[in-house]
């Protein structure tokens, strides 16, 4: 079983993935990893972090769980902790490009662009730079308003392999983050087609559509809230959308990129 | 998986729970991030730090600063055990240096305590990051100087009212010998209430003739008060007489240099007649009287304790 073979999260709302075989599932590292991914796709980063930790309890040399923990710390806004944890992970995986890239992303979000560029340079110089390395590179370059950022996202998608859906979602989120809504729209629409039960994907799509002035944004955000009721960011975004006047929507419809 | 990655399970338990940000830090971090993003902090970044100063990182700086309380920096970083023995050694050296203060051993242990303190502050920060012997020595000495300054200031605060000094008078009845290290209580200059027999810390500038600016304490020492203001002090046949009455030779021994003099002097109202074993020669009665009469403004303390040597350590009773 590879690590992305079970990412068709039909109930990606923070609940356990349904198993096709009867009986109690084996609670091994992969089980908790899948659970963490489910929580992540539901936008429940705190729970995802815990599940990654439990996966590591079962297998302490599980790189994806280490990297997942660092990404969740970044999602939770705990950037210095993410850097510390990446250093910790590198005790087991010295100079692993994915971990260095995670440090770059953490530094960038923490408004330390010079450090982020340094880590990104270093991660790219390593062998076997994977999709996460290119995602971090894209983010660092987009922060500098460089057009090469989009090319890095394309490179990440090319390198993604079987993790293409996850990388596509992340690429879309990065585009939304840096205001490239048109580019993000395509990526996120594909993502929700693949993962229709991912609250996070719907939420990001809704945000993107709202910024582009699309009326479909409301449905997307409502879908996110239906999948994960009382999710604050989605509710806040929907509330903001409802308060947006028609003129502003029209302006966005014609002039937003 | 990257080629060359370590995939064997590590020995012992591996920590899998990441560190978490305390909730109260969130707004402060947000502010700092906002400041960095908005460029408010940018002006600080254009200041070029000199290379020699860059060697001392903020970690080292705060490590040295926090380590003024030995082990505080390590305790905050939860690394106290790594310096536990050093701090124990520092405490032992410090206690010994206080106990033996005033003698060679006291200064030796004080130096060892100081060195142990500086080592605790630097060994895991600066000394670990810099291999150059010259650099290590320079920084160690700088820190030593800083800590010495702090020690002297702290001692001044804690023992400001204690006046140490060497006795330059011998009083067998009070077990005081020339060269004993005495501790006294500071008194205000001009205090007219010192009793006869008190061993006082005085500025004996009238003996030296001039004040050495480099060793201002050279002409200070503990001497004994024999005559009070308004009294007539005489020396007859090796015995002090005050207002025609002889004094006990055990309590008021006449110094060697005055034994052969027949002296008579009236003590001015704001002065004392003091007894001290001066080293000069060629005194006549008039010069000796001038040397022994001391203005009360030059008295700065009164001895209360024989500190050194150890075997004669004890309180000095002057009310006998």
Coordinates of C-alpha atoms in Angstrom, one line a residue:
Chain A
X1 CA 0.0 0.0 0.0
X2 CA 1.4 3.4 -0.9
X3 CA 0.8 6.5 1.1
X4 CA -1.6 8.1 -1.3
X5 CA -3.6 5.1 -2.3
X6 CA -6.3 5.8 0.3
X7 CA -6.8 9.5 -0.2
X8 CA -10.3 9.3 -1.6
X9 CA -11.8 10.8 1.5
X10 CA -15.4 10.2 1.1
X11 CA -16.1 11.5 4.6
X12 CA -13.3 14.0 4.8
X13 CA -14.8 15.8 7.7
X14 CA -12.4 14.9 10.4
X15 CA -14.0 11.4 10.7
X16 CA -12.2 8.2 10.2
X17 CA -12.0 6.9 6.7
X18 CA -14.4 4.1 6.0
X19 CA -12.8 0.7 5.6
X20 CA -13.9 -1.8 3.1
X21 CA -12.9 -4.7 5.3
X22 CA -15.0 -5.6 8.3
X23 CA -13.6 -5.5 11.9
X24 CA -11.4 -3.2 13.8
X25 CA -8.8 -1.6 11.6
X26 CA -5.1 -2.0 12.5
X27 CA -4.0 1.2 14.2
X28 CA -0.6 1.4 12.7
X29 CA 1.3 4.5 11.5
X30 CA -0.5 4.4 8.1
X31 CA -3.9 4.4 9.8
X32 CA -3.1 7.5 11.7
X33 CA -1.5 9.1 8.7
X34 CA -4.7 8.6 6.7
X35 CA -6.6 10.0 9.6
X36 CA -4.4 13.1 9.7
X37 CA -4.8 13.6 6.0
X38 CA -8.6 13.4 6.5
X39 CA -8.5 16.0 9.2
X40 CA -6.2 18.2 7.1
X41 CA -8.6 18.0 4.1
X42 CA -11.4 19.0 6.5
X43 CA -9.4 22.0 7.6
X44 CA -8.9 20.7 11.1
X45 CA -5.2 21.3 11.4
X46 CA -5.1 20.8 15.2
X47 CA -6.5 17.3 15.0
X48 CA -4.3 16.6 12.0
X49 CA -1.3 17.5 14.0
X50 CA -2.3 15.1 16.8
X51 CA -2.9 12.3 14.3
X52 CA 0.5 12.9 12.7
X53 CA 2.0 12.7 16.2
X54 CA 0.3 9.4 16.8
X55 CA 1.5 8.1 13.5
X56 CA 5.0 8.9 14.6
X57 CA 4.5 7.1 17.9
X58 CA 4.0 4.0 15.8
X59 CA 6.8 4.7 13.4
X60 CA 9.4 7.4 14.4
X61 CA 11.1 7.3 11.0
X62 CA 7.9 8.1 9.0
X63 CA 9.0 11.1 7.0
X64 CA 5.6 12.0 5.8
X65 CA 4.3 12.3 9.3
X66 CA 7.2 14.5 10.3
X67 CA 6.6 16.7 7.3
X68 CA 2.9 16.7 8.0
X69 CA 3.5 17.9 11.6
X70 CA 5.6 20.8 10.4
X71 CA 3.0 21.8 7.8
X72 CA 0.3 21.7 10.4
X73 CA 2.3 23.9 12.7
X74 CA 2.7 26.4 9.8
X75 CA -1.1 26.2 9.2
X76 CA -1.7 26.9 12.9
X77 CA 0.6 30.0 12.7
X78 CA 3.3 28.5 14.9
X79 CA 6.2 29.3 12.7
X80 CA 9.2 29.3 15.1
X81 CA 7.9 25.9 16.5
X82 CA 7.7 24.6 12.9
X83 CA 11.3 25.5 12.3
X84 CA 12.3 23.9 15.6
X85 CA 10.4 20.8 14.6
X86 CA 12.0 20.7 11.2
X87 CA 15.4 20.7 12.8
X88 CA 14.3 17.9 15.1
X89 CA 13.1 15.9 12.1
X90 CA 16.4 16.5 10.3
X91 CA 18.1 14.6 13.1
X92 CA 16.6 11.5 11.6
X93 CA 16.6 12.8 8.0
X94 CA 19.7 14.9 7.6
X95 CA 19.3 17.7 5.1
X96 CA 16.2 16.2 3.6
X97 CA 15.0 18.7 1.0
X98 CA 11.3 18.5 2.0
X99 CA 12.1 19.4 5.6
X100 CA 14.4 22.3 4.5
X101 CA 11.6 23.5 2.2
X102 CA 9.2 23.4 5.2
X103 CA 11.6 25.6 7.1
X104 CA 11.6 28.0 4.2
X105 CA 7.9 28.1 4.2
X106 CA 7.8 28.7 7.9
X107 CA 10.3 31.5 7.7
X108 CA 8.4 33.1 4.8
X109 CA 5.1 33.1 6.7
X110 CA 7.0 34.5 9.7
X111 CA 8.0 37.5 7.6
X112 CA 11.6 36.5 7.3
X113 CA 12.0 36.4 3.6
X114 CA 15.8 36.4 3.5
X115 CA 16.0 33.4 5.7
X116 CA 13.3 31.7 3.6
X117 CA 15.2 32.3 0.4
X118 CA 18.3 30.8 2.0
X119 CA 16.5 27.7 3.0
X120 CA 14.8 27.4 -0.3
X121 CA 18.1 27.7 -2.2
X122 CA 19.5 25.0 0.0
X123 CA 16.6 22.7 -0.5
X124 CA 16.7 23.0 -4.2
X125 CA 20.4 22.3 -4.3
X126 CA 19.7 18.9 -2.7
X127 CA 19.2 15.8 -4.7
X128 CA 15.7 14.6 -5.4
X129 CA 14.0 17.9 -4.8
X130 CA 10.3 16.9 -4.7
X131 CA 7.0 18.8 -5.2
X132 CA 7.0 20.3 -1.7
X133 CA 10.4 21.9 -2.4
X134 CA 9.0 23.5 -5.5
X135 CA 5.9 24.6 -3.7
X136 CA 8.0 26.4 -1.1
X137 CA 10.1 27.8 -3.9
X138 CA 7.0 29.2 -5.6
X139 CA 5.8 30.8 -2.4
X140 CA 9.2 32.4 -1.8
X141 CA 9.3 33.8 -5.3
X142 CA 5.7 34.9 -5.2
X143 CA 6.5 36.9 -2.1
X144 CA 9.1 38.7 -4.2
X145 CA 6.5 39.3 -6.9
X146 CA 8.5 37.1 -9.3
X147 CA 6.7 35.5 -12.3
X148 CA 8.8 32.4 -11.9
X149 CA 6.6 31.5 -9.0
X150 CA 3.9 30.1 -11.3
X151 CA 6.5 28.0 -13.2
X152 CA 7.6 26.5 -9.8
X153 CA 4.0 25.6 -9.1
X154 CA 3.9 23.8 -12.5
X155 CA 7.1 22.1 -11.7
X156 CA 5.7 21.0 -8.4
X157 CA 2.6 19.5 -10.1
X158 CA 4.9 17.7 -12.6
X159 CA 6.9 16.3 -9.8
X160 CA 3.9 15.3 -7.7
X161 CA 3.3 11.8 -9.1
X162 CA 0.6 10.1 -7.2
X163 CA 0.3 13.0 -4.8
X164 CA -0.9 15.2 -7.6
X165 CA -4.3 16.0 -6.0
X166 CA -2.7 17.1 -2.7
X167 CA -0.1 19.2 -4.5
X168 CA -2.8 20.7 -6.7
X169 CA -4.8 21.7 -3.6
X170 CA -1.7 23.2 -2.0
X171 CA -0.7 25.0 -5.3
X172 CA -4.2 26.5 -5.4
X173 CA -4.0 27.6 -1.8
X174 CA -0.7 29.3 -2.5
X175 CA -2.2 31.1 -5.6
X176 CA -5.1 32.3 -3.4
X177 CA -2.7 33.4 -0.8
X178 CA -0.8 35.6 -3.2
X179 CA -3.8 36.9 -5.1
X180 CA -3.5 34.8 -8.3
X181 CA -7.2 33.9 -8.2
X182 CA -7.6 33.0 -11.8
X183 CA -4.8 30.5 -11.7
X184 CA -6.0 29.1 -8.4
X185 CA -9.6 28.7 -9.6
X186 CA -8.7 26.0 -12.1
X187 CA -6.6 24.1 -9.6
X188 CA -9.2 24.2 -6.9
X189 CA -12.0 23.3 -9.2
X190 CA -10.1 20.2 -10.2
X191 CA -9.5 19.5 -6.6
X192 CA -13.1 19.6 -5.5
X193 CA -14.0 17.3 -8.4
X194 CA -11.5 14.7 -7.0
X195 CA -12.2 15.3 -3.4
X196 CA -15.8 16.5 -3.2
X197 CA -15.9 15.9 0.6
X198 CA -13.0 18.1 1.4
X199 CA -14.2 21.1 3.4
X200 CA -10.8 22.7 3.0
X201 CA -10.9 22.5 -0.8
X202 CA -14.4 23.9 -0.9
X203 CA -13.5 26.7 1.4
X204 CA -10.5 27.7 -0.7
X205 CA -12.5 27.5 -3.8
X206 CA -15.2 29.7 -2.2
X207 CA -12.6 32.3 -1.2
X208 CA -11.1 32.3 -4.7
X209 CA -14.5 32.6 -6.3
X210 CA -15.5 35.4 -3.9
X211 CA -12.4 37.4 -4.8
X212 CA -13.2 36.9 -8.5
X213 CA -16.7 38.1 -7.9
X214 CA -18.3 34.8 -8.9
X215 CA -21.7 34.1 -7.5
X216 CA -20.8 30.4 -7.1
X217 CA -18.7 31.4 -4.1
X218 CA -21.7 31.3 -1.8
X219 CA -22.5 27.7 -2.7
X220 CA -18.9 26.7 -2.3
X221 CA -18.6 28.2 1.2
X222 CA -22.0 26.7 2.1
X223 CA -20.8 23.3 1.0
X224 CA -17.7 23.8 3.1
X225 CA -19.9 24.6 6.1
X226 CA -22.2 21.6 5.3
X227 CA -19.1 19.3 5.4
X228 CA -17.8 20.9 8.5
X229 CA -20.5 22.7 10.4
X230 CA -19.6 25.7 12.5
X231 CA -16.2 26.0 10.9
X232 CA -15.2 29.6 11.8
X233 CA -13.1 30.6 8.8
X234 CA -15.7 29.4 6.4
X235 CA -18.5 31.0 8.3
X236 CA -16.6 34.3 8.5
X237 CA -15.8 34.2 4.8
X238 CA -19.5 33.5 4.0
X239 CA -20.5 36.4 6.2
X240 CA -18.1 38.6 4.5
X241 CA -19.4 37.5 1.1
X242 CA -22.9 38.3 2.2
X243 CA -21.9 41.8 3.2
X244 CA -20.2 42.4 -0.2
X245 CA -22.3 44.7 -2.3
X246 CA -23.2 44.1 -5.9
X247 CA -21.0 46.9 -7.2
X248 CA -17.9 45.5 -5.4
X249 CA -18.8 42.1 -6.8
X250 CA -19.1 43.5 -10.3
X251 CA -15.8 45.3 -9.9
X252 CA -14.1 42.1 -8.9
X253 CA -15.8 40.2 -11.7
X254 CA -14.2 42.4 -14.3
X255 CA -10.9 43.5 -12.8
X256 CA -9.8 40.7 -10.5
X257 CA -7.1 38.4 -11.9
Chain B
X1 CA 13.1 8.8 0.2
X2 CA 16.3 10.6 -0.2
X3 CA 19.3 8.5 -0.9
X4 CA 21.5 8.3 2.3
X5 CA 18.6 9.1 4.7
X6 CA 18.8 7.3 8.0
X7 CA 16.0 4.8 8.1
X8 CA 16.9 2.7 11.1
X9 CA 14.8 3.2 14.2
X10 CA 16.7 5.4 16.7
X11 CA 17.6 4.0 20.1
X12 CA 15.4 5.0 23.0
X13 CA 12.2 6.9 22.9
X14 CA 11.8 9.6 20.3
X15 CA 9.9 12.7 21.1
X16 CA 7.0 12.9 18.7
X17 CA 4.9 15.8 20.1
X18 CA 6.1 19.1 18.7
X19 CA 6.6 22.2 20.8
X20 CA 3.5 24.5 20.9
X21 CA 3.2 28.2 21.0
X22 CA 1.7 29.6 24.3
X23 CA -1.6 31.3 23.4
X24 CA -0.6 34.5 25.0
X25 CA 2.3 34.9 22.6
X26 CA 0.1 34.9 19.5
X27 CA -0.7 38.7 19.5
X28 CA 2.9 39.6 20.3
X29 CA 4.2 37.5 17.5
X30 CA 1.6 39.0 15.2
X31 CA 2.8 42.4 16.1
X32 CA 6.5 41.5 15.5
X33 CA 5.6 39.9 12.2
X34 CA 3.6 43.0 11.2
X35 CA 6.5 45.2 12.1
X36 CA 8.8 43.1 10.0
X37 CA 6.4 43.1 7.0
X38 CA 5.8 46.8 7.2
X39 CA 9.5 47.5 7.3
X40 CA 9.4 49.3 10.6
X41 CA 12.3 47.2 11.7
X42 CA 14.1 47.7 8.4
X43 CA 16.2 50.7 9.6
X44 CA 17.8 48.4 12.2
X45 CA 18.8 46.0 9.4
X46 CA 20.8 48.6 7.5
X47 CA 23.1 49.1 10.5
X48 CA 26.2 47.1 9.8
X49 CA 27.4 45.3 12.9
X50 CA 31.2 45.3 13.1
X51 CA 32.8 41.9 12.5
X52 CA 34.3 41.7 16.0
X53 CA 30.9 42.5 17.6
X54 CA 29.1 40.0 15.4
X55 CA 31.1 37.3 17.1
X56 CA 29.1 38.0 20.2
X57 CA 25.6 37.0 19.2
X58 CA 22.6 38.0 21.1
X59 CA 22.4 34.5 22.5
X60 CA 25.9 34.9 24.0
X61 CA 25.1 38.4 25.2
X62 CA 21.9 37.4 27.0
X63 CA 23.6 34.1 28.2
X64 CA 26.3 36.2 29.9
X65 CA 23.9 38.7 31.2
X66 CA 21.5 36.0 32.6
X67 CA 24.4 34.0 34.0
X68 CA 25.2 36.9 36.4
X69 CA 22.9 34.6 38.5
X70 CA 24.9 31.4 38.0
X71 CA 22.9 28.8 36.1
X72 CA 19.9 31.1 35.4
X73 CA 20.4 31.0 31.7
X74 CA 20.7 27.2 31.8
X75 CA 17.7 26.9 34.1
X76 CA 15.6 28.8 31.7
X77 CA 16.8 26.6 28.8
X78 CA 16.3 23.5 31.0
X79 CA 20.0 22.7 30.7
X80 CA 20.8 23.2 34.4
X81 CA 22.2 19.7 34.8
X82 CA 25.0 20.4 32.4
X83 CA 26.4 23.0 34.8
X84 CA 25.2 21.7 38.1
X85 CA 28.7 20.6 39.2
X86 CA 30.2 23.9 38.1
X87 CA 27.7 25.8 40.1
X88 CA 28.3 23.6 43.1
X89 CA 32.0 24.3 42.8
X90 CA 31.3 28.0 42.4
X91 CA 29.2 28.0 45.6
X92 CA 31.9 26.2 47.5
X93 CA 34.7 28.5 46.3
X94 CA 32.6 31.5 47.1
X95 CA 31.8 30.4 50.6
X96 CA 35.5 29.6 51.2
X97 CA 36.5 32.9 49.8
X98 CA 34.1 34.7 52.2
X99 CA 35.2 32.6 55.1
X100 CA 38.9 33.2 54.4
X101 CA 38.6 36.7 53.1
X102 CA 41.5 39.0 53.9
X103 CA 44.2 36.4 53.5
X104 CA 45.9 34.8 50.4
X105 CA 43.6 31.8 50.4
X106 CA 40.5 34.1 50.5
X107 CA 41.7 35.9 47.3
X108 CA 42.6 32.6 45.7
X109 CA 39.2 31.1 46.3
X110 CA 37.5 34.3 45.2
X111 CA 39.5 34.1 41.9
X112 CA 38.4 30.5 41.5
X113 CA 34.8 31.3 42.2
X114 CA 35.0 34.1 39.6
X115 CA 36.6 31.8 37.0
X116 CA 34.0 29.1 37.6
X117 CA 31.2 31.7 37.3
X118 CA 32.5 32.9 33.9
X119 CA 33.0 29.4 32.7
X120 CA 29.4 28.6 33.5
X121 CA 28.3 31.7 31.5
X122 CA 30.5 31.0 28.5
X123 CA 31.3 27.3 28.1
X124 CA 28.1 26.3 26.3
X125 CA 27.6 29.5 24.3
X126 CA 30.6 31.5 23.1
X127 CA 33.4 29.0 23.9
X128 CA 31.7 26.2 22.0
X129 CA 31.2 28.3 18.9
X130 CA 34.7 29.7 18.7
X131 CA 37.8 27.6 18.4
X132 CA 40.4 30.3 18.3
X133 CA 42.4 30.2 21.5
X134 CA 43.2 34.0 21.4
X135 CA 39.5 34.8 20.9
X136 CA 38.5 32.5 23.7
X137 CA 41.0 34.1 26.1
X138 CA 40.0 37.6 25.2
X139 CA 36.3 37.0 25.7
X140 CA 37.0 35.0 28.9
X141 CA 39.0 37.9 30.2
X142 CA 36.4 40.5 29.2
X143 CA 33.7 38.5 30.9
X144 CA 36.0 38.1 33.9
X145 CA 36.4 41.9 34.1
X146 CA 32.6 42.4 33.8
X147 CA 31.9 39.8 36.5
X148 CA 34.6 41.2 38.8
X149 CA 33.0 44.6 38.5
X150 CA 29.6 43.1 39.4
X151 CA 31.1 41.2 42.3
X152 CA 32.7 44.3 43.8
X153 CA 29.4 46.3 43.3
X154 CA 27.4 43.5 44.9
X155 CA 29.9 43.2 47.8
X156 CA 29.6 47.0 48.2
X157 CA 25.8 46.7 48.5
X158 CA 25.8 43.7 50.8
X159 CA 28.8 44.7 53.1
X160 CA 28.8 48.5 52.6
X161 CA 28.8 49.2 56.3
X162 CA 31.7 46.8 57.0
X163 CA 35.1 48.4 57.1
X164 CA 38.0 46.0 56.8
X165 CA 41.6 46.9 57.5
X166 CA 44.9 45.9 59.0
X167 CA 45.8 46.7 62.6
X168 CA 48.9 48.8 63.1
X169 CA 48.8 48.6 66.8
X170 CA 49.3 45.7 69.2
X171 CA 46.9 45.4 72.2
X172 CA 47.6 42.2 74.1
X173 CA 44.6 42.5 76.3
X174 CA 42.3 42.4 73.3
X175 CA 44.3 39.8 71.4
X176 CA 45.2 42.2 68.7
X177 CA 48.6 42.0 67.0
X178 CA 50.1 44.2 64.4
X179 CA 49.0 43.0 60.9
X180 CA 45.7 41.4 62.1
X181 CA 42.9 41.8 59.6
X182 CA 40.0 43.5 61.5
X183 CA 36.4 44.1 60.5
X184 CA 34.8 47.2 61.7
X185 CA 31.6 49.2 61.4
X186 CA 31.8 52.4 59.4
X187 CA 31.2 55.6 61.3
X188 CA 30.6 59.1 60.2
X189 CA 33.7 61.3 60.1
X190 CA 33.8 63.7 63.0
X191 CA 32.0 61.4 65.3
X192 CA 33.1 62.5 68.8
X193 CA 31.7 59.5 70.6
X194 CA 34.6 57.0 70.3
X195 CA 35.5 55.8 73.8
X196 CA 39.0 55.4 75.1
X197 CA 40.5 52.1 74.1
X198 CA 38.4 51.8 70.9
X199 CA 40.3 50.5 68.0
X200 CA 39.4 52.8 65.1
X201 CA 40.1 52.9 61.4
X202 CA 41.8 56.1 60.6
X203 CA 43.4 58.0 57.8
X204 CA 47.0 58.5 59.0
X205 CA 48.0 60.9 56.3
X206 CA 49.9 63.0 58.8
X207 CA 52.5 60.2 59.0
X208 CA 53.0 59.8 55.3
X209 CA 53.1 63.5 54.6
X210 CA 51.4 63.2 51.3
X211 CA 48.6 61.0 49.9
X212 CA 49.5 58.5 47.3
X213 CA 46.8 58.7 44.6
X214 CA 47.5 55.2 43.3
X215 CA 47.3 53.6 46.8
X216 CA 45.0 55.8 48.7
X217 CA 44.5 53.2 51.4
X218 CA 48.2 53.0 52.1
X219 CA 48.0 55.3 55.2
X220 CA 44.8 53.8 56.5
X221 CA 44.8 51.4 59.4
X222 CA 43.3 50.4 62.8
X223 CA 44.8 52.3 65.7
X224 CA 43.9 52.6 69.3
X225 CA 42.4 55.7 71.0
X226 CA 44.3 56.6 74.2
X227 CA 43.3 60.2 74.9
X228 CA 40.1 62.1 74.2
X229 CA 39.6 65.7 73.3
X230 CA 40.6 68.1 76.1
X231 CA 42.7 65.6 78.0
X232 CA 46.4 65.8 78.7
X233 CA 48.3 62.7 77.6
X234 CA 51.8 62.0 78.9
X235 CA 54.3 59.1 78.5
X236 CA 56.3 58.5 81.6
X237 CA 58.7 55.6 81.9
X238 CA 56.9 53.6 79.2
X239 CA 53.4 54.2 80.6
X240 CA 50.6 56.3 79.2
X241 CA 49.2 58.9 81.7
X242 CA 46.0 60.7 81.1
X243 CA 45.2 63.7 83.2
X244 CA 47.8 62.6 85.7
X245 CA 46.4 59.1 86.0
X246 CA 48.3 56.0 84.7
X247 CA 46.6 53.7 82.2
X248 CA 46.7 49.9 82.3
X249 CA 49.7 48.7 80.3
X250 CA 47.9 45.6 79.0
X251 CA 45.1 47.7 77.6
X252 CA 47.1 50.6 76.6
X253 CA 50.7 49.5 75.7
X254 CA 53.1 52.2 74.6
X255 CA 54.4 51.6 71.0
X256 CA 58.1 50.9 70.6
X257 CA 58.9 54.1 69.0
X258 CA 57.5 56.2 71.9
X259 CA 59.1 54.2 74.7
X260 CA 62.2 56.3 74.9
X261 CA 60.3 59.7 74.7
X262 CA 59.1 61.8 77.5
X263 CA 56.0 63.2 76.0
X264 CA 53.2 65.5 77.1
X265 CA 50.5 66.8 74.9
X266 CA 47.1 68.4 75.3
X267 CA 44.5 66.9 72.9
X268 CA 42.4 69.5 71.0
X269 CA 38.6 69.3 71.5
X270 CA 37.8 67.7 68.1
X271 CA 40.7 65.3 68.2
X272 CA 42.0 62.1 69.7
X273 CA 45.4 60.9 70.9
X274 CA 45.9 57.5 69.1
X275 CA 48.5 54.8 69.6
X276 CA 50.0 53.2 66.6
X277 CA 53.2 51.4 65.8
X278 CA 54.7 53.7 63.2
X279 CA 57.9 52.7 61.4
X280 CA 59.5 56.2 61.2
X281 CA 62.6 57.2 63.2
X282 CA 64.1 60.5 64.4
X283 CA 61.0 61.7 66.2
X284 CA 61.3 64.1 69.1
X285 CA 58.6 64.7 71.6
X286 CA 57.0 67.5 69.6
X287 CA 56.9 65.6 66.3
X288 CA 55.6 62.5 68.1
X289 CA 52.8 64.5 69.7
X290 CA 51.8 65.8 66.2
X291 CA 51.9 62.3 64.8
X292 CA 49.7 60.9 67.6
X293 CA 47.0 63.6 67.6
X294 CA 44.4 62.8 65.1
X295 CA 41.4 64.9 64.0
X296 CA 38.1 63.1 64.6
X297 CA 37.3 63.8 60.9
X298 CA 39.9 61.2 59.9
X299 CA 38.3 58.4 61.8
X300 CA 36.1 56.3 59.5
X301 CA 35.2 53.2 61.4
X302 CA 35.5 51.2 64.7
X303 CA 36.7 47.6 64.9
X304 CA 34.3 45.0 66.1
X305 CA 35.8 41.7 64.9
X306 CA 39.1 40.0 64.6
X307 CA 38.8 38.3 61.3
X308 CA 42.3 37.1 60.5
X309 CA 44.2 35.1 61.6
X310 CA 41.6 32.3 62.0
X311 CA 42.7 31.0 65.4
X312 CA 42.1 34.4 67.0
X313 CA 38.9 35.2 65.2
X314 CA 36.3 36.7 67.5
X315 CA 34.6 39.9 68.8
X316 CA 36.6 42.9 70.0
X317 CA 35.2 44.2 73.2
X318 CA 36.0 47.9 73.7
X319 CA 33.6 48.6 76.6
X320 CA 36.0 47.0 79.2

